[in-house]
Amino acid sequence: MKKNILLVEGSNDKAFFERVCKKHGLNYTVQVSNPVDFVPSSQGGFNSKQGVINSLTTLLPLLEDEDSSINKIAIILDADITGSNNGGFSSTISQIEVKAGEFKYNNHSHCNPGVELKHSDKNMHSLGVWIMPDNKSDGAIEHWIKDKIIESERKLFEHACDIVSKLPVTKFSDSSIAKAELATWLSWQNQPGRTVAYTLKDGNELIDINDIKYKNLIDWLKAFFN
């Protein structure tokens, strides 16, 4: 049986989306992966946004190979900040289009409510894309998560944000503020030091899985992979 690949930037993202897939019954058909799962670091692979885009060179030809074990591929990566290191939705999708275009994939279209790049051969599966947080805005997965924190955790999270904003010295960039806020908040949970995957702990979720924007992502995953 061929497998579907959901490619994400790093190990924390991988753990988070493995929980997403398990929670919504996608874990039997979707394998969450990082770039180094396909291109080892010894061969120049690396886990990052750029690593995801670069991995398309290895992965997309497998969709054309009838003997390949891969059925469909979707990627989730951060938009980051417009004007900073090729960030923002427009720059990010443009980079993906250039790379995918080498394998005869057309420009993107919005669909269900993610993004897809269709192949010039209508018999080929599209490439699925979700650019965090919402396929249009600047930001990252951390922005997508922080907007969905449940009401009972909101005051604690706001305090974490206040602490981060008042640090006398910051060693991280502006683009990493949301990551610092989440990490601070998570360090105050009953099991400090957990990653964002902890926000989806079964039976004790810290984010609202009924939030419409959460459901939008789940609807896209199900529509694309089913």
GROMACS .gro file of C-alpha atoms in nm, residues 13-14 35 38 43 83 96 102 120 126-127 150 153 162 173 194:
model
   16
   13ASP     CA    1   0.661   2.021   1.413
   14LYS     CA    2   0.677   1.651   1.334
   35PRO     CA    3   1.353   1.667   0.528
   38PHE     CA    4   1.464   1.162   0.287
   43GLN     CA    5   2.417   1.412   0.211
   83GLY     CA    6   1.096   4.142   0.365
   96ILE     CA    7   0.784   2.650  -0.393
  102GLU     CA    8   1.108   2.202  -1.247
  120SER     CA    9   0.050   1.954  -1.607
  126SER     CA   10  -0.128   1.770  -0.694
  127LEU     CA   11   0.129   1.892  -0.442
  150ILE     CA   12  -0.806   2.767   2.553
  153GLU     CA   13  -0.490   2.905   2.990
  162ASP     CA   14   0.450   3.998   2.927
  173SER     CA   15   1.502   3.772   1.654
  194ARG     CA   16   0.746   2.003   2.670
   0.00000   0.00000   0.00000
